[in-house]
Short mmCIF file of C-alpha atoms in Angstrom, two decimals:
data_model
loop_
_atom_site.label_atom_id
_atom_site.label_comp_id
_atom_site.label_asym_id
_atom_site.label_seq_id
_atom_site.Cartn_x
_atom_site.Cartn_y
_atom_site.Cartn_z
CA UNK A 15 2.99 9.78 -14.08
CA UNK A 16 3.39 12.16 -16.65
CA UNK A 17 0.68 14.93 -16.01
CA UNK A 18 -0.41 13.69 -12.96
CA UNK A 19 0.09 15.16 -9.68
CA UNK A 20 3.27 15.24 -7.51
CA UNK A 21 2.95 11.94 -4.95
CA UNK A 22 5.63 9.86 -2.87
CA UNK A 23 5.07 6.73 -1.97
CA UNK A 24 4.70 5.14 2.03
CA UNK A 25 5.15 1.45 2.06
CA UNK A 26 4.24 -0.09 5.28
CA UNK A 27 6.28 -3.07 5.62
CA UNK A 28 7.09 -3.53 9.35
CA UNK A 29 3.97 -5.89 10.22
CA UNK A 30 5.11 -9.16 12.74
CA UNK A 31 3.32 -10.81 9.54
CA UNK A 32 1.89 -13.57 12.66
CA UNK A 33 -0.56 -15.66 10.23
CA UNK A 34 2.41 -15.47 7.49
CA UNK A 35 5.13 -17.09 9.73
CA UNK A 36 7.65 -15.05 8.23
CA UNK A 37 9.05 -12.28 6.61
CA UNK A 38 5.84 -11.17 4.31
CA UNK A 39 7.13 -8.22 1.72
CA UNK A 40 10.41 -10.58 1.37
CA UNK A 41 8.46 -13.66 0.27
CA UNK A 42 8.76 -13.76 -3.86
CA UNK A 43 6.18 -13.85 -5.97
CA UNK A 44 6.82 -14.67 -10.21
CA UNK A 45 10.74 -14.28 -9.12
CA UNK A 46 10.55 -10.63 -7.18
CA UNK A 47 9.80 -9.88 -3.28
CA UNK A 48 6.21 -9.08 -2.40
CA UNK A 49 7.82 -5.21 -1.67
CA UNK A 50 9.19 -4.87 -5.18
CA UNK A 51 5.90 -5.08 -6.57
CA UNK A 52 4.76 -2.85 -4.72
CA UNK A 53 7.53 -0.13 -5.83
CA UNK A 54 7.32 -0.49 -9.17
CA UNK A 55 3.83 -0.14 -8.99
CA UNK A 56 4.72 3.00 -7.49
CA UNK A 57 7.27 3.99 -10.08
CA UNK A 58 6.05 7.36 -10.52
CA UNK A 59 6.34 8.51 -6.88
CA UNK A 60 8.80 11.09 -6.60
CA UNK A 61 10.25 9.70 -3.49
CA UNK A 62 9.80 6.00 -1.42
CA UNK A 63 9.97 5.42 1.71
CA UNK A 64 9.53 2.13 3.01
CA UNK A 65 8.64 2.06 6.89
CA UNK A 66 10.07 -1.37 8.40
CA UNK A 67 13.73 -3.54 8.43
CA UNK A 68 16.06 -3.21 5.85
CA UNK A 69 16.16 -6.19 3.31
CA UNK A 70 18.99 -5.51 0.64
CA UNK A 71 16.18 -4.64 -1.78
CA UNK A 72 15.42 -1.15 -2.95
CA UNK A 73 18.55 0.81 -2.28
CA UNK A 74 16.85 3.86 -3.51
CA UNK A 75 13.99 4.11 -0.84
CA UNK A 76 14.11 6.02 2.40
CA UNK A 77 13.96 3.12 4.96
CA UNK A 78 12.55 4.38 8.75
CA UNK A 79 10.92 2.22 11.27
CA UNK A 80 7.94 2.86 13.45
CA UNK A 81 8.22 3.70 17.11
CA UNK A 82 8.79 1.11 18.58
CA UNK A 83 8.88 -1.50 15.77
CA UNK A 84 5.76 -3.22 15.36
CA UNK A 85 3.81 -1.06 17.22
CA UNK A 86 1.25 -1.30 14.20
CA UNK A 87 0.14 0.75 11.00
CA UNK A 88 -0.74 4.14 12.56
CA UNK A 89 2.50 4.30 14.26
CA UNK A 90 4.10 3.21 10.40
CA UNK A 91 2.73 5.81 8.83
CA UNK A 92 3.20 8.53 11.17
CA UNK A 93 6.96 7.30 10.87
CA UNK A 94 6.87 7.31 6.97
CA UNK A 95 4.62 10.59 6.29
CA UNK A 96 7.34 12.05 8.44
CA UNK A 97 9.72 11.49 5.41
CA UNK A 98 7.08 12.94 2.71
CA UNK A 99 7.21 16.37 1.14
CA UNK A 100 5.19 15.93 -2.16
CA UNK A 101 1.61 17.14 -1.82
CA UNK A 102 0.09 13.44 -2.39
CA UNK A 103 0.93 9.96 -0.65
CA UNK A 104 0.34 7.19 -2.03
CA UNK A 105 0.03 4.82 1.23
CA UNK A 106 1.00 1.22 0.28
CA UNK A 107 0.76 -2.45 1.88
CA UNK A 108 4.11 -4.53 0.82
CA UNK A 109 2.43 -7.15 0.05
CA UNK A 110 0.18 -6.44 -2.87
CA UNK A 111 1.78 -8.26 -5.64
CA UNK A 112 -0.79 -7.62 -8.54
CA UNK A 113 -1.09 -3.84 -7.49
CA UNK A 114 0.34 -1.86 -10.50
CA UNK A 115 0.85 1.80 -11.80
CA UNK A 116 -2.11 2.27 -13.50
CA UNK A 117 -4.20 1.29 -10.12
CA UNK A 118 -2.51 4.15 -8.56
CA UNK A 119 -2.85 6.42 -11.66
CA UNK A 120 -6.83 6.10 -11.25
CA UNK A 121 -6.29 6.77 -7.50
CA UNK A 122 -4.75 9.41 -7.86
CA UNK A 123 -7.47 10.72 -10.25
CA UNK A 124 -10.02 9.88 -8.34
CA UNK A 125 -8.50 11.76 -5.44
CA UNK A 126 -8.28 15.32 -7.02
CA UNK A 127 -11.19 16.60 -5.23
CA UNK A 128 -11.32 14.70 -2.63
CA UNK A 129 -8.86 14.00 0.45
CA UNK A 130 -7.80 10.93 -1.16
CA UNK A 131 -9.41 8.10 -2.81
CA UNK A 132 -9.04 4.13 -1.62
CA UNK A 133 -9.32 0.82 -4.16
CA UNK A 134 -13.00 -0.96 -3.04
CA UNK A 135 -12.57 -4.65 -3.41
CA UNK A 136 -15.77 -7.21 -4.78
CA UNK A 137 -17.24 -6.89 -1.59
CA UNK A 138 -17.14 -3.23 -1.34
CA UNK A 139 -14.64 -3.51 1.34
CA UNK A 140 -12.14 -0.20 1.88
CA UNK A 141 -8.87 -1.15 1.43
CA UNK A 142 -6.73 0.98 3.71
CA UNK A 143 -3.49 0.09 2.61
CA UNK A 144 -4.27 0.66 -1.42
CA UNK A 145 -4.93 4.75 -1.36
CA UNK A 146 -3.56 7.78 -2.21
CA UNK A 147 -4.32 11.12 0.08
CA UNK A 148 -3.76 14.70 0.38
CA UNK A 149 -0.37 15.09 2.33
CA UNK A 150 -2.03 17.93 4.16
CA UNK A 151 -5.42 16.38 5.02
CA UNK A 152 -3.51 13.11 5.91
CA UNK A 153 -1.03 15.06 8.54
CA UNK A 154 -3.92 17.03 10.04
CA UNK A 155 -6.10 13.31 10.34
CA UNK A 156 -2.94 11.84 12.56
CA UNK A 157 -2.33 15.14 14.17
CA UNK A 158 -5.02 14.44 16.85
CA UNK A 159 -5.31 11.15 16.67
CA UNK A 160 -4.80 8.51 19.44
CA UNK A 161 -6.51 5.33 18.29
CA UNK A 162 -4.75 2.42 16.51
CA UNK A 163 -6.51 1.53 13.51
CA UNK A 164 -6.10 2.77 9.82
CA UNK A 165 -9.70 3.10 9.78
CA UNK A 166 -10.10 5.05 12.48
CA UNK A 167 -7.75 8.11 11.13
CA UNK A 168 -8.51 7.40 7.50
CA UNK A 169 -12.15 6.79 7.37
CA UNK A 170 -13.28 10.10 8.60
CA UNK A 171 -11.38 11.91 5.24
CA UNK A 172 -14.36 10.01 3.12
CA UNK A 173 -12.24 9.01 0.76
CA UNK A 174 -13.62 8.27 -2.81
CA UNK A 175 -14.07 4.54 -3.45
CA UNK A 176 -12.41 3.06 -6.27
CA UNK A 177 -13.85 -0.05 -7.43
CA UNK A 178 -11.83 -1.45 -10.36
CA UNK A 179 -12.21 -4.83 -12.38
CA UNK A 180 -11.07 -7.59 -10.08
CA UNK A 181 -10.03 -10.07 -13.05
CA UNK A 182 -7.59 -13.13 -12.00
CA UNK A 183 -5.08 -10.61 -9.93
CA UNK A 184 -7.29 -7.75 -8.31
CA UNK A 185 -5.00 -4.90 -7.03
CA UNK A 186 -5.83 -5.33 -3.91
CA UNK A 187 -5.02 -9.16 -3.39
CA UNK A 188 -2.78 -9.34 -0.40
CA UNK A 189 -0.19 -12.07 0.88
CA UNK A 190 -1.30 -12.11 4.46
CA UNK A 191 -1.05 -16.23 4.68
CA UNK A 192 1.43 -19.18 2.71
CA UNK A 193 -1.77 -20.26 1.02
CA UNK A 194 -2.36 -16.83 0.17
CA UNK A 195 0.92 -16.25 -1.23
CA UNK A 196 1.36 -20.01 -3.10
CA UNK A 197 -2.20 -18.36 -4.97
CA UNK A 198 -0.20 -15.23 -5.83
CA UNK A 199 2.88 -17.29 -7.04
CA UNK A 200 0.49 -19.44 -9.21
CA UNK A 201 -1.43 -16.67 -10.70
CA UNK A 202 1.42 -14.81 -11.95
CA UNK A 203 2.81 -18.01 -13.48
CA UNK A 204 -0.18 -18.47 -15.18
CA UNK A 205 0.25 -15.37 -17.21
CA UNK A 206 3.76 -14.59 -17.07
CA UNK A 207 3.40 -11.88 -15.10
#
């Protein structure tokens, strides 16, 4: 990221995926898994962890799991911000397969004086799982928390909103369904991308 600040990267990618029927950050979109978007998007981050199964992609990651496995996102990220010692987090859905390293570059930006800063989709929707935070505020959110939604322990750090063009691919297009993902697979063929 050049001279921008010091972040790792938490991928979440332990979900039971239930509408998807499958394994979701393994399914391929334009010839790569769903999850290797995602880290190259997140190219810059100093360290990776990805918080679900191993699946013979990204050697270089820190794989954990949740507690117990599938127990949800808050568990997942407790897990993964376990493994994070850079003073930013960029906390990442695996399957976000137009999301790239400029989208986490204005995050990031946005974030500076702020506890951390979220994309906004068209409908001015918070996208929980397309963020960057403040290690510290982050670790103090989940410290007391008992709930079980993202929302819950992420909403109260008002993050800023980052609304950016949504174009063909908007970064925060997600594979949660087949339909959703043969829309992914036909949008990047489109451009070659």
């Amino acid at each position: 990221m050049g001279e921008g600040p010091v972040f790792d990267a938490v991928v979440l990618a332990g979900g039971r995926a239930r509408r998807f029927g499958g394994d979701k950050p393994g399914a391929a979109v334009g010839g790569r898994a769903l999850i290797e978007w995602v880290a190259a998007a997140a190219s810059g981050a100093s360290r990776l962890v990805v918080v679900g199964p191993p699946r013979g992609v990204l050697a270089e990651a820190v794989h954990v799991r949740e507690d117990p496995p599938g127990a949800g996102p808050v568990p997942a990220l407790r897990a993964g911000l376990a493994e994070v010692s850079a003073p930013w987090v960029a906390l990442l859905a695996a399957d976000l397969p137009f999301l790239r390293p400029a989208h986490l570059a204005a995050l990031l930006d946005a974030a500076r004086a702020r506890p951390g800063a979220v994309l906004v989709d068209e409908d001015g929707r918070e996208q929980w799982l397309a963020g960057c935070w403040r290690t510290a505020a982050l670790r103090d959110a989940l410290a007391g928390y008992t709930g079980a939604s993202l929302r819950g322990v992420l909403g109260p750090l008002e993050p800023a909103g980052v609304a950016l063009p949504a174009g063909a691919r908007p970064p925060w297009y997600d594979c949660d369904t087949p339909e959703q993902l043969a829309r992914a697979e036909r949008l990047a063929r489109r451009d070659g991308r």
